[in-house]
CSV table of C-alpha atoms and ligand atoms in Angstrom, one decimal:
chain,number,residue,atom,x,y,z
P,1,MET,CA,-16.7,-26.3,-16.7
P,2,ILE,CA,-13.4,-28.0,-14.8
P,3,PRO,CA,-11.4,-29.7,-17.2
P,4,ALA,CA,-10.4,-33.1,-15.9
P,5,GLY,CA,-7.1,-33.9,-14.2
P,6,SER,CA,-6.9,-30.4,-12.7
P,7,LEU,CA,-4.6,-30.0,-9.9
P,8,LEU,CA,-5.6,-26.5,-8.7
P,9,VAL,CA,-8.8,-24.8,-9.7
P,10,ALA,CA,-10.6,-21.4,-9.4
P,11,GLU,CA,-14.1,-20.4,-10.3
P,12,ASP,CA,-16.0,-16.9,-9.9
P,13,LEU,CA,-13.3,-15.5,-7.6
P,14,HIS,CA,-14.3,-12.3,-6.6
P,15,LYS,CA,-11.8,-9.4,-4.3
P,16,THR,CA,-12.3,-6.0,-3.4
P,17,TYR,CA,-9.9,-4.1,-1.5
P,18,GLY,CA,-12.1,-0.9,0.2
P,19,ARG,CA,-13.7,0.5,-3.0
P,20,THR,CA,-11.0,-0.9,-5.6
P,21,THR,CA,-12.4,-4.0,-7.4
P,22,ALA,CA,-9.2,-6.4,-7.9
P,23,LEU,CA,-11.2,-9.5,-9.0
P,24,ASP,CA,-14.4,-9.7,-10.8
P,25,GLY,CA,-14.9,-13.5,-11.5
P,26,ALA,CA,-12.0,-14.8,-12.0
P,27,GLY,CA,-11.1,-18.2,-12.9
P,28,PHE,CA,-8.2,-20.5,-13.0
P,29,SER,CA,-7.1,-24.1,-13.8
P,30,ILE,CA,-3.9,-25.8,-14.3
P,31,HIS,CA,-2.3,-29.4,-14.7
P,32,PRO,CA,0.3,-30.9,-13.2
P,33,GLY,CA,3.0,-30.4,-15.1
P,34,GLU,CA,1.7,-27.7,-16.7
P,35,VAL,CA,3.0,-24.0,-17.0
P,36,VAL,CA,0.6,-21.6,-17.3
P,37,ALA,CA,1.3,-18.0,-18.3
P,38,VAL,CA,-1.1,-15.1,-16.4
P,39,MET,CA,-1.0,-12.0,-18.3
P,40,GLY,CA,-2.9,-8.6,-18.4
P,41,SER,CA,-1.8,-4.7,-18.1
P,42,SER,CA,-0.9,-3.4,-14.8
P,43,GLY,CA,-3.8,-3.3,-12.0
P,44,SER,CA,-5.7,-6.2,-13.9
P,45,GLY,CA,-5.4,-8.2,-10.8
P,46,LYS,CA,-2.6,-10.5,-11.8
P,47,SER,CA,-0.8,-10.7,-8.6
P,48,THR,CA,-4.3,-10.9,-6.9
P,49,LEU,CA,-5.4,-13.8,-8.5
P,50,LEU,CA,-1.8,-15.6,-8.0
P,51,HIS,CA,-2.4,-14.7,-4.3
P,52,CYS,CA,-5.8,-16.0,-3.6
P,53,LEU,CA,-4.4,-19.6,-6.0
P,54,ALA,CA,-1.9,-19.8,-3.4
P,55,GLY,CA,-4.2,-19.0,-0.3
P,56,ILE,CA,-2.4,-16.3,0.8
P,57,VAL,CA,-5.3,-13.6,0.1
P,58,PRO,CA,-8.8,-15.1,1.0
P,59,PRO,CA,-11.1,-14.1,-1.8
P,60,ASP,CA,-14.5,-12.6,-0.5
P,61,SER,CA,-16.3,-15.2,-2.7
P,62,GLY,CA,-15.4,-18.0,-5.3
P,63,THR,CA,-14.8,-21.4,-5.2
P,64,LEU,CA,-10.9,-22.6,-4.8
P,65,ARG,CA,-10.0,-26.2,-4.9
P,66,TYR,CA,-6.5,-27.8,-5.0
P,67,ASP,CA,-6.1,-31.2,-5.2
P,68,GLY,CA,-9.8,-31.9,-4.3
P,69,GLN,CA,-9.3,-30.0,-1.1
P,70,ASP,CA,-11.8,-27.0,-0.4
P,71,LEU,CA,-8.9,-24.1,-0.2
P,72,VAL,CA,-11.6,-21.5,1.3
P,73,ALA,CA,-13.0,-23.8,4.1
P,74,MET,CA,-9.5,-25.5,5.3
P,75,THR,CA,-8.0,-24.0,8.6
P,76,ASP,CA,-5.0,-21.6,8.6
P,77,ALA,CA,-3.0,-24.0,10.1
P,78,ARG,CA,-3.3,-26.4,7.3
P,79,ARG,CA,-3.5,-24.2,4.3
P,80,SER,CA,-0.1,-22.8,6.2
P,81,ALA,CA,1.2,-26.3,5.5
P,82,LEU,CA,0.1,-26.7,2.1
P,83,ARG,CA,1.9,-23.3,1.3
P,84,ARG,CA,5.0,-24.9,3.0
P,85,THR,CA,5.1,-28.4,1.8
P,86,GLU,CA,3.8,-28.3,-1.7
P,87,PHE,CA,3.9,-24.7,-2.9
P,88,GLY,CA,7.0,-22.7,-4.1
P,89,PHE,CA,7.0,-19.1,-5.1
P,90,VAL,CA,9.2,-17.1,-6.4
P,91,PHE,CA,8.7,-13.2,-6.7
P,92,GLN,CA,10.2,-10.2,-8.7
P,93,PHE,CA,12.8,-9.4,-5.9
P,94,GLY,CA,14.6,-12.7,-4.5
P,95,GLN,CA,13.3,-12.4,-0.9
P,96,LEU,CA,16.0,-13.8,0.2
P,97,VAL,CA,17.3,-13.8,3.6
P,98,PRO,CA,20.2,-11.3,3.6
P,99,GLU,CA,21.8,-12.7,6.7
P,100,LEU,CA,21.9,-16.5,5.0
P,101,THR,CA,24.5,-17.5,2.7
P,102,CYS,CA,22.6,-19.0,-0.6
P,103,THR,CA,23.2,-22.3,0.2
P,104,GLU,CA,21.5,-21.8,3.7
P,105,ASN,CA,18.4,-19.9,1.8
P,106,VAL,CA,17.9,-22.7,-0.5
P,107,ALA,CA,18.4,-25.0,2.9
P,108,LEU,CA,15.6,-23.2,4.9
P,109,PRO,CA,12.4,-24.8,3.4
P,110,LEU,CA,14.0,-28.0,3.9
P,111,ARG,CA,15.2,-26.6,7.7
P,112,LEU,CA,11.5,-25.8,7.9
P,113,ALA,CA,10.1,-29.2,7.5
P,114,GLY,CA,12.6,-30.9,9.7
P,115,VAL,CA,15.2,-32.0,7.4
P,116,ARG,CA,18.6,-31.6,9.2
P,117,ARG,CA,21.1,-29.2,8.3
P,118,ARG,CA,23.7,-31.1,6.5
P,119,ALA,CA,20.9,-33.2,4.4
P,120,ALA,CA,19.2,-29.8,3.9
P,121,GLU,CA,22.2,-28.7,2.3
P,122,LEU,CA,23.3,-31.4,0.4
P,123,THR,CA,19.8,-31.1,-1.2
P,124,ALA,CA,20.1,-27.2,-1.3
P,125,LEU,CA,23.7,-27.4,-3.2
P,126,GLN,CA,22.2,-30.1,-5.8
P,127,TRP,CA,20.0,-27.4,-7.1
P,128,LEU,CA,21.8,-24.8,-6.9
P,129,GLU,CA,24.0,-26.9,-9.4
P,130,ARG,CA,21.2,-27.5,-11.6
P,131,LEU,CA,20.4,-23.6,-11.7
P,132,GLU,CA,24.1,-23.3,-12.5
P,133,VAL,CA,24.9,-20.9,-9.5
P,134,GLU,CA,27.2,-23.8,-7.2
P,135,ASP,CA,29.9,-21.5,-6.9
P,136,ILE,CA,28.0,-18.3,-5.1
P,137,GLY,CA,26.7,-21.0,-2.5
P,138,HIS,CA,28.7,-19.5,0.2
P,139,GLN,CA,28.0,-15.9,-0.3
P,140,ARG,CA,25.2,-13.5,1.2
P,141,PRO,CA,22.0,-12.7,-1.1
P,142,SER,CA,24.0,-8.8,-0.9
P,143,GLU,CA,27.1,-10.4,-2.7
P,144,VAL,CA,25.6,-11.7,-5.9
P,145,SER,CA,23.8,-10.2,-9.0
P,146,GLY,CA,20.3,-10.2,-9.6
P,147,GLY,CA,20.5,-12.9,-12.1
P,148,GLN,CA,22.4,-15.1,-9.5
P,149,GLY,CA,19.8,-14.0,-7.2
P,150,GLN,CA,17.1,-14.9,-9.2
P,151,ARG,CA,18.7,-18.5,-9.6
P,152,VAL,CA,19.0,-18.7,-6.0
P,153,ALA,CA,15.2,-18.0,-5.6
P,154,VAL,CA,14.0,-20.6,-8.0
P,155,ALA,CA,16.2,-23.4,-6.3
P,156,ARG,CA,14.6,-22.3,-3.1
P,157,ALA,CA,11.4,-22.8,-4.8
P,158,LEU,CA,11.7,-25.8,-6.2
P,159,VAL,CA,13.8,-27.5,-3.2
P,160,THR,CA,11.2,-29.0,-1.6
P,161,SER,CA,9.6,-30.3,-4.8
P,162,PRO,CA,6.4,-28.8,-4.2
P,163,ARG,CA,3.6,-29.6,-6.8
P,164,VAL,CA,3.0,-26.0,-8.0
P,165,VAL,CA,5.1,-23.3,-8.2
P,166,PHE,CA,3.5,-19.6,-8.1
P,167,ALA,CA,6.0,-17.3,-10.0
P,168,ASP,CA,5.0,-13.4,-10.1
P,169,GLU,CA,7.4,-11.9,-12.4
P,170,PRO,CA,10.2,-13.9,-12.0
P,171,THR,CA,12.4,-12.2,-14.2
P,172,GLY,CA,11.0,-8.5,-13.9
P,173,ALA,CA,14.2,-7.0,-12.7
P,174,LEU,CA,16.7,-9.0,-15.1
P,175,ASP,CA,17.9,-8.3,-18.3
P,176,THR,CA,16.6,-10.2,-21.6
P,177,TYR,CA,19.5,-12.9,-21.5
P,178,SER,CA,19.7,-13.6,-17.7
P,179,GLY,CA,15.6,-13.0,-17.3
P,180,GLU,CA,15.5,-16.0,-20.3
P,181,ARG,CA,18.2,-17.8,-18.8
P,182,VAL,CA,15.9,-18.2,-15.4
P,183,MET,CA,12.7,-18.7,-17.3
P,184,GLN,CA,14.7,-22.2,-19.1
P,185,LEU,CA,15.8,-23.6,-16.0
P,186,LEU,CA,12.6,-22.8,-13.7
P,187,THR,CA,10.6,-24.4,-16.8
P,188,ASP,CA,13.1,-27.2,-16.8
P,189,ALA,CA,13.4,-28.0,-13.7
P,190,ALA,CA,9.7,-27.7,-13.3
P,191,ARG,CA,9.2,-30.5,-16.1
P,192,THR,CA,11.5,-32.8,-14.8
P,193,THR,CA,9.7,-32.6,-11.2
P,194,ASN,CA,6.4,-32.6,-12.9
P,195,ALA,CA,5.5,-29.2,-11.0
P,196,ALA,CA,2.4,-26.9,-12.2
P,197,VAL,CA,3.6,-23.4,-12.8
P,198,VAL,CA,1.7,-20.3,-12.0
P,199,LEU,CA,4.0,-17.7,-14.1
P,200,VAL,CA,2.5,-14.2,-13.7
P,201,THR,CA,4.2,-11.9,-16.8
P,202,HIS,CA,3.4,-9.2,-18.8
P,203,GLU,CA,6.5,-9.7,-21.0
P,204,PRO,CA,5.5,-11.9,-24.1
P,205,ARG,CA,9.1,-13.5,-24.7
P,206,VAL,CA,8.2,-15.0,-20.9
P,207,ALA,CA,4.9,-16.2,-21.8
P,208,ALA,CA,6.6,-17.9,-24.7
P,209,TYR,CA,8.0,-20.3,-22.0
P,210,SER,CA,4.5,-21.5,-21.0
P,211,ASP,CA,2.4,-24.0,-22.3
P,212,ARG,CA,-0.7,-21.8,-22.4
P,213,GLU,CA,-1.8,-18.3,-20.9
P,214,ILE,CA,-4.6,-16.6,-19.6
P,215,VAL,CA,-5.3,-13.0,-19.7
P,216,VAL,CA,-6.7,-11.1,-16.9
P,217,ARG,CA,-8.6,-8.0,-17.6
P,218,ASP,CA,-10.3,-5.7,-15.5
P,219,GLY,CA,-10.0,-8.5,-12.4
P,220,ARG,CA,-12.2,-10.8,-15.1
P,221,THR,CA,-10.1,-13.6,-16.9
P,222,ARG,CA,-10.3,-14.7,-20.5
P,223,ASP,CA,-8.9,-18.4,-20.7
P,224,VAL,CA,-7.4,-19.2,-24.0
P,225,ASP,CA,-7.5,-22.9,-24.6
P,226,HIS,CA,-5.5,-24.1,-27.5
P,227,THR,CA,-7.1,-27.4,-27.5
P,228,VAL,CA,-10.3,-26.2,-29.3
H,1,MET,CA,17.5,-11.7,-47.8
H,2,SER,CA,19.8,-11.2,-50.8
H,3,ILE,CA,21.3,-14.4,-52.1
H,4,GLY,CA,24.0,-12.6,-54.5
H,5,HIS,CA,25.3,-10.3,-52.0
H,6,THR,CA,25.3,-13.4,-49.3
H,7,LEU,CA,27.2,-15.6,-52.0
H,8,LEU,CA,29.5,-13.4,-53.1
H,9,ALA,CA,30.4,-12.5,-49.3
H,10,LEU,CA,31.4,-16.4,-49.1
H,11,LEU,CA,33.7,-15.8,-51.8
H,12,GLU,CA,35.7,-13.4,-50.1
H,13,SER,CA,37.7,-15.6,-48.0
H,14,GLY,CA,38.6,-17.3,-51.3
H,15,PRO,CA,37.4,-19.1,-54.6
H,16,ARG,CA,34.9,-22.1,-54.2
H,17,HIS,CA,33.4,-24.3,-56.1
H,18,GLY,CA,29.2,-24.4,-57.2
H,19,TYR,CA,28.2,-27.0,-54.5
H,20,ASP,CA,30.5,-25.7,-52.0
H,21,LEU,CA,29.2,-22.5,-51.7
H,22,LYS,CA,25.7,-23.9,-51.7
H,23,ARG,CA,26.6,-26.2,-48.7
H,24,ALA,CA,28.6,-23.2,-47.0
H,25,PHE,CA,24.9,-21.1,-47.3
H,26,ASP,CA,22.8,-23.6,-46.2
H,27,GLU,CA,25.0,-24.5,-43.3
H,28,LYS,CA,25.0,-20.8,-42.2
H,29,PHE,CA,21.7,-19.4,-43.3
H,30,GLY,CA,19.8,-21.8,-45.0
H,31,HIS,CA,18.1,-23.4,-41.6
H,32,ASP,CA,14.5,-23.2,-43.0
H,33,ARG,CA,15.0,-23.3,-46.9
H,34,PRO,CA,18.0,-24.8,-48.1
H,35,LEU,CA,19.2,-22.9,-51.8
H,36,HIS,CA,18.3,-25.1,-54.6
H,37,TYR,CA,21.6,-25.6,-57.0
H,38,GLY,CA,19.2,-23.9,-59.7
H,39,GLN,CA,19.2,-20.5,-57.4
H,40,VAL,CA,22.9,-21.3,-57.3
H,41,TYR,CA,23.7,-21.5,-61.0
H,42,SER,CA,21.3,-18.7,-62.0
H,43,THR,CA,22.9,-16.4,-58.8
H,44,MET,CA,26.5,-16.8,-60.3
H,45,SER,CA,25.7,-16.4,-64.0
H,46,ARG,CA,24.5,-13.2,-63.2
H,47,LEU,CA,27.1,-12.1,-60.9
H,48,LEU,CA,29.4,-13.6,-63.9
H,49,LYS,CA,27.8,-11.0,-66.0
H,50,ASN,CA,28.0,-8.6,-63.8
H,51,GLY,CA,31.8,-8.6,-63.6
H,52,LEU,CA,31.5,-9.0,-59.9
H,53,VAL,CA,32.7,-12.6,-60.0
H,54,ALA,CA,35.1,-14.6,-62.2
H,55,VAL,CA,36.0,-18.3,-63.4
H,56,ASP,CA,38.7,-19.9,-61.5
H,57,GLY,CA,38.8,-23.0,-62.6
H,58,VAL,CA,36.9,-25.8,-63.8
H,59,GLU,CA,37.0,-29.5,-62.2
H,60,ALA,CA,37.2,-32.1,-64.5
H,61,GLY,CA,33.9,-33.8,-65.0
H,62,GLY,CA,31.9,-30.8,-66.3
H,63,GLY,CA,28.3,-29.6,-64.8
H,64,PRO,CA,28.0,-26.1,-63.5
H,65,GLU,CA,28.5,-27.0,-59.7
H,66,ARG,CA,32.4,-27.9,-61.1
H,67,LYS,CA,33.1,-24.2,-61.8
H,68,ARG,CA,35.3,-22.3,-59.3
H,69,TYR,CA,34.6,-18.7,-58.9
H,70,ALA,CA,36.6,-16.4,-57.3
H,71,ILE,CA,35.4,-12.5,-56.2
H,72,THR,CA,36.4,-9.5,-57.8
H,73,GLU,CA,37.5,-6.2,-56.9
H,74,ALA,CA,34.1,-5.2,-58.0
H,75,GLY,CA,32.5,-7.8,-56.0
H,76,VAL,CA,34.2,-6.8,-53.0
H,77,THR,CA,32.8,-3.2,-53.4
H,78,ASP,CA,29.8,-4.3,-54.0
H,79,VAL,CA,29.7,-6.5,-51.0
H,80,SER,CA,30.9,-3.7,-48.7
H,81,GLN,CA,28.2,-1.2,-50.1
H,82,TRP,CA,25.6,-3.9,-49.0
H,83,LEU,CA,27.0,-4.1,-45.8
H,84,ALA,CA,26.8,-0.4,-45.5
H,85,GLN,CA,23.2,0.2,-46.4
H,86,PRO,CA,20.8,-0.5,-43.5
H,87,GLU,CA,17.7,-2.4,-44.1
H,88,LYS,CA,14.4,-0.4,-44.4
H,89,PRO,CA,12.6,-1.8,-41.6
H,90,GLU,CA,8.8,-3.2,-42.6
H,91,PRO,CA,6.2,-2.5,-40.3
H,92,TYR,CA,4.0,-4.4,-42.6
H,93,LEU,CA,2.2,-6.3,-40.2
H,94,GLN,CA,1.3,-3.3,-37.8
H,95,SER,CA,-0.5,-1.7,-40.3
H,96,THR,CA,-2.5,-4.6,-41.8
H,97,LEU,CA,-3.7,-4.8,-37.7
H,98,TYR,CA,-4.3,-2.0,-37.4
H,99,THR,CA,-6.3,-1.3,-40.7
H,100,LYS,CA,-8.4,-4.5,-39.5
H,101,VAL,CA,-8.7,-3.0,-35.6
H,102,VAL,CA,-10.1,0.4,-37.2
H,103,LEU,CA,-12.6,-1.5,-39.6
H,104,ALA,CA,-13.8,-3.9,-37.0
H,105,LEU,CA,-14.1,-0.7,-34.6
H,106,LEU,CA,-16.2,1.3,-38.1
H,107,THR,CA,-18.4,-1.9,-38.8
H,108,GLY,CA,-19.7,-2.6,-35.3
H,109,ARG,CA,-17.3,-6.0,-34.8
H,110,SER,CA,-15.4,-6.5,-31.7
H,111,ALA,CA,-12.1,-5.2,-32.1
H,112,ALA,CA,-11.4,-6.3,-28.6
H,113,GLU,CA,-11.9,-9.8,-29.7
H,114,LEU,CA,-9.8,-9.8,-32.7
H,115,LEU,CA,-6.9,-8.8,-30.8
H,116,ASP,CA,-7.4,-11.3,-28.4
H,117,LEU,CA,-7.3,-14.0,-31.3
H,118,GLN,CA,-4.3,-12.0,-33.0
H,119,ARG,CA,-2.2,-12.2,-29.1
H,120,THR,CA,-3.3,-16.1,-29.0
H,121,GLU,CA,-1.4,-16.4,-32.6
H,122,HIS,CA,1.5,-14.2,-31.6
H,123,LEU,CA,2.2,-16.1,-29.0
H,124,ARG,CA,1.5,-19.4,-30.5
H,125,LEU,CA,4.5,-18.9,-32.7
H,126,MET,CA,6.6,-17.3,-30.1
H,127,ARG,CA,6.3,-21.0,-28.0
H,128,ILE,CA,7.1,-22.4,-31.2
H,129,LEU,CA,10.3,-20.6,-31.9
H,130,THR,CA,11.5,-20.3,-27.9
H,131,ASP,CA,11.7,-24.1,-28.1
H,132,ARG,CA,13.2,-24.4,-31.2
H,133,LYS,CA,15.6,-22.2,-29.3
H,134,ARG,CA,16.2,-24.4,-26.8
H,135,GLN,CA,17.0,-27.1,-28.7
H,136,GLY,CA,19.6,-25.2,-31.3
H,137,ASP,CA,23.0,-24.3,-31.3
H,138,LEU,CA,24.2,-20.7,-30.9
H,139,ALA,CA,23.1,-20.1,-34.7
H,140,ASP,CA,19.4,-21.3,-33.9
H,141,GLN,CA,18.9,-19.3,-31.2
H,142,LEU,CA,20.1,-15.8,-32.8
H,143,ILE,CA,18.0,-16.3,-35.9
H,144,CYS,CA,14.6,-17.1,-33.4
H,145,ASP,CA,15.9,-14.2,-31.0
H,146,HIS,CA,15.5,-11.9,-33.5
H,147,ALA,CA,11.9,-13.1,-34.8
H,148,LEU,CA,11.0,-13.3,-30.9
H,149,PHE,CA,12.1,-9.6,-30.4
H,150,HIS,CA,9.8,-8.6,-33.6
H,151,LEU,CA,7.0,-10.3,-32.7
H,152,GLU,CA,6.8,-9.1,-29.0
H,153,ALA,CA,7.1,-5.9,-30.6
H,154,ASP,CA,3.7,-6.5,-32.0
H,155,LEU,CA,2.4,-7.9,-29.5
H,156,ARG,CA,3.5,-5.1,-27.3
H,157,TRP,CA,1.5,-2.8,-30.0
H,158,LEU,CA,-1.7,-4.8,-29.3
H,159,GLU,CA,-1.8,-4.6,-26.0
H,160,LEU,CA,-1.4,-0.8,-25.8
H,161,THR,CA,-4.3,-0.6,-28.7
H,162,SER,CA,-6.2,-3.0,-26.9
H,163,ALA,CA,-6.3,-0.7,-23.6
H,164,ARG,CA,-7.2,2.3,-26.1
H,165,LEU,CA,-10.0,0.8,-28.2
H,166,SER,CA,-12.7,2.9,-26.5
H,167,ARG,CA,-10.6,6.3,-27.3
H,168,LEU,CA,-9.8,4.6,-30.9
H,169,ALA,CA,-13.5,4.3,-31.4
H,170,SER,CA,-14.4,7.7,-30.5
H,171,GLU,CA,-11.7,9.2,-32.6
H,172,ILE,CA,-12.3,7.6,-35.6
H,173,GLY,CA,-16.1,7.9,-34.9
H,174,ALA,CA,-17.4,4.2,-34.6
H,175,PRO,CA,-20.8,3.5,-33.9
H,176,GLY,CA,-21.5,1.5,-30.5
H,177,ARG,CA,-19.0,-0.3,-28.1
H,178,PRO,CA,-15.4,-2.0,-29.2
H,179,GLY,CA,-16.3,-5.0,-27.9
H,180,PRO,CA,-16.6,-6.8,-24.1
H,181,GLY,CA,-13.2,-6.9,-23.9
H,182,ASP,CA,-12.5,-3.3,-23.8
H,183,GLN,CA,-11.1,-1.9,-21.0
H,184,LYS,CA,-13.0,0.6,-18.5
H,185,LYS,CA,-9.9,2.7,-17.6
H,186,ALA,CA,-9.0,3.1,-21.6
H,187,GLY,CA,-8.7,6.7,-22.6
H,188,ALA,CA,-8.4,7.7,-18.8
W,1,ATP,N1,-3.3,-4.7,-0.4
W,1,ATP,C1,-3.9,-4.2,-1.7
W,1,ATP,N2,-4.7,-2.8,-0.6
W,1,ATP,C2,-5.5,-2.4,-1.5
W,1,ATP,N3,-5.5,-2.8,-2.8
W,1,ATP,C3,-5.0,-3.3,-3.8
W,1,ATP,C4,-4.4,-4.2,-2.7
W,1,ATP,N4,-3.7,-5.0,-3.8
W,1,ATP,C5,-3.9,-4.9,-5.0
W,1,ATP,N5,-4.4,-3.9,-4.9
W,1,ATP,C6,-5.8,-3.6,-6.0
W,1,ATP,O1,-6.1,-4.4,-6.5
W,1,ATP,C7,-5.9,-4.1,-8.0
W,1,ATP,C8,-4.8,-5.4,-8.3
W,1,ATP,O2,-4.0,-5.2,-8.2
W,1,ATP,P1,-3.0,-6.6,-8.8
W,1,ATP,O3,-1.6,-6.1,-7.6
W,1,ATP,O4,-3.6,-7.8,-8.3
W,1,ATP,O5,-2.8,-6.1,-9.9
W,1,ATP,P2,-1.3,-6.7,-10.9
W,1,ATP,O6,-2.7,-7.1,-12.3
W,1,ATP,O7,-0.5,-7.7,-10.4
W,1,ATP,O8,-0.6,-5.6,-11.0
W,1,ATP,P3,1.3,-5.0,-12.0
W,1,ATP,O9,1.3,-5.9,-13.6
W,1,ATP,O10,1.3,-3.7,-11.7
W,1,ATP,O11,1.6,-5.9,-10.6
W,1,ATP,C9,-5.2,-2.8,-8.3
W,1,ATP,O12,-6.3,-1.6,-8.5
W,1,ATP,C10,-4.8,-2.9,-7.2
W,1,ATP,O13,-4.6,-1.2,-6.5
W,2,MG,MG1,1.3,-7.5,-9.8
C-alpha cells in the first residue's frame, strides 16, 4: 500500500552482499517535510536501506520511486544529478573536505551546481549562521570540534535546499548535548524548508526528534503507523 | 516528591506567607501539577505540629494563607537529612514489562509484538517530551530530559530483550516460538 502524497517510496527491496542478506523485503515511504527515523539493531540493514533509498546502492530487486520517477530504471547520470540537486547527506563522521575551510565546504555543493564563488559563499555563511557556527567559517575541519564539524556537515547537506536529507547516525560521534542540539537544528531547518529527513539512528532520544519510526529487523521493515 | 521537604527548603531563604510559598512552589516545581491551597495548609500545619516551622506573624484579614511561616533549627536539620538521603531507584516498569514478556512467551503469545507495541508507546511519549523541551525554558528542559533518559533506559532494555527472545523462551521452557519478530541471530 502506497500512502498518498509520498515523495519517496520503496517496496519489497532485496539486497545481498555475497552470502549476506542485507535487505530481505524492506519497504519505506516518506512525505515532503516528514522526519522518519529508521531504527533497528546493528547489522539489521538500516544503512543499506538508506543507501538504496538515496540511489547510492542499487537493490537486487524491488521498486523505488522518487517524486514519480523510477529510481532503479533511470540512467546513472540522471541519478547522480538527483543526488546532487535534490538530496542532502549527513553521515556519522562529517566527511568534510580537509583542505577546504568550513565555509568553502558548505559552499561546495553550490559550486558544483555552477553557482559563482561569492554567491555560493554568501549562502554558505547564512547556513552556518543558522546552525550557530558562523564564527568558525574560516577554520578547517581539523581545527573544529566534533559537534561544530557536524553542524557544518548539516549546513552543507541543506545548502542546496534538498527535498530529502539522508542522515546516517548523524549524532553517533557526539555527546548527548551536542547531539541533541544538532538534531534540533537539523529538524528545525528541514521543517522550515519542507525537506523530508530519513534519519538512521539506534538512539531513542535521537529518534524522538522524528515524526514516525520504522524498525528494520533482519533486513525486513515493520512500519509503525501512528495514524491507525 | 516530598511536598513537605520542598516547602520547608523554600523557607530557608527567609519567612514567607502561605500564598507566597504556593506561588514559589508552582513556579519552580509545579509545571504539571500546581499545589492546591488545601495541600499547603495541611502540609504547613503538619510541619508546625512537628516543630519544623514556627508562625512568624499574621497579616491582617485572616485566613490561613495570611500566616507567615519561618523555618526552625529542627526544620533546617530535616532539610539537610532529606537532601543527604539518596532516592530509592524505582525499577518498576522494567519488572512489569519483564513479567509481561515472560507470560507472553509462556502462554504462546507474541512477545516480539508486545515489545514492538511498547517501543511505539515509549517513543510516542518521548516525542511529546522532546517537543515540550524544544519550546520550554531551561527548567522545562531539565525536567523533560530526566524523563527522557528514563524512557530511553527502558527502551534500551526492550531492544536487548527483543534480541534475546529465543534464548529467554528456551530458558523458561516456553512452548513454540516467541513470535514473528524474533531475531534469527538471537542467542548467537
Ligand atoms: N558493502 C558491503 N559488503 C558486504 N556486506 C555488507 C556491505 N554493506 C553491508 N553489509 C552487510 O549487510 C548487513 C546489513 O548492514 P548495514 O550496514 O545495512 O547494517 P546497519 O543496520 O546499518 O548496522 P549498524 O547499526 O551497525 O550501522 C550486515 O550484515 C553487513 O555486514
Ligand atoms: Mg549503519
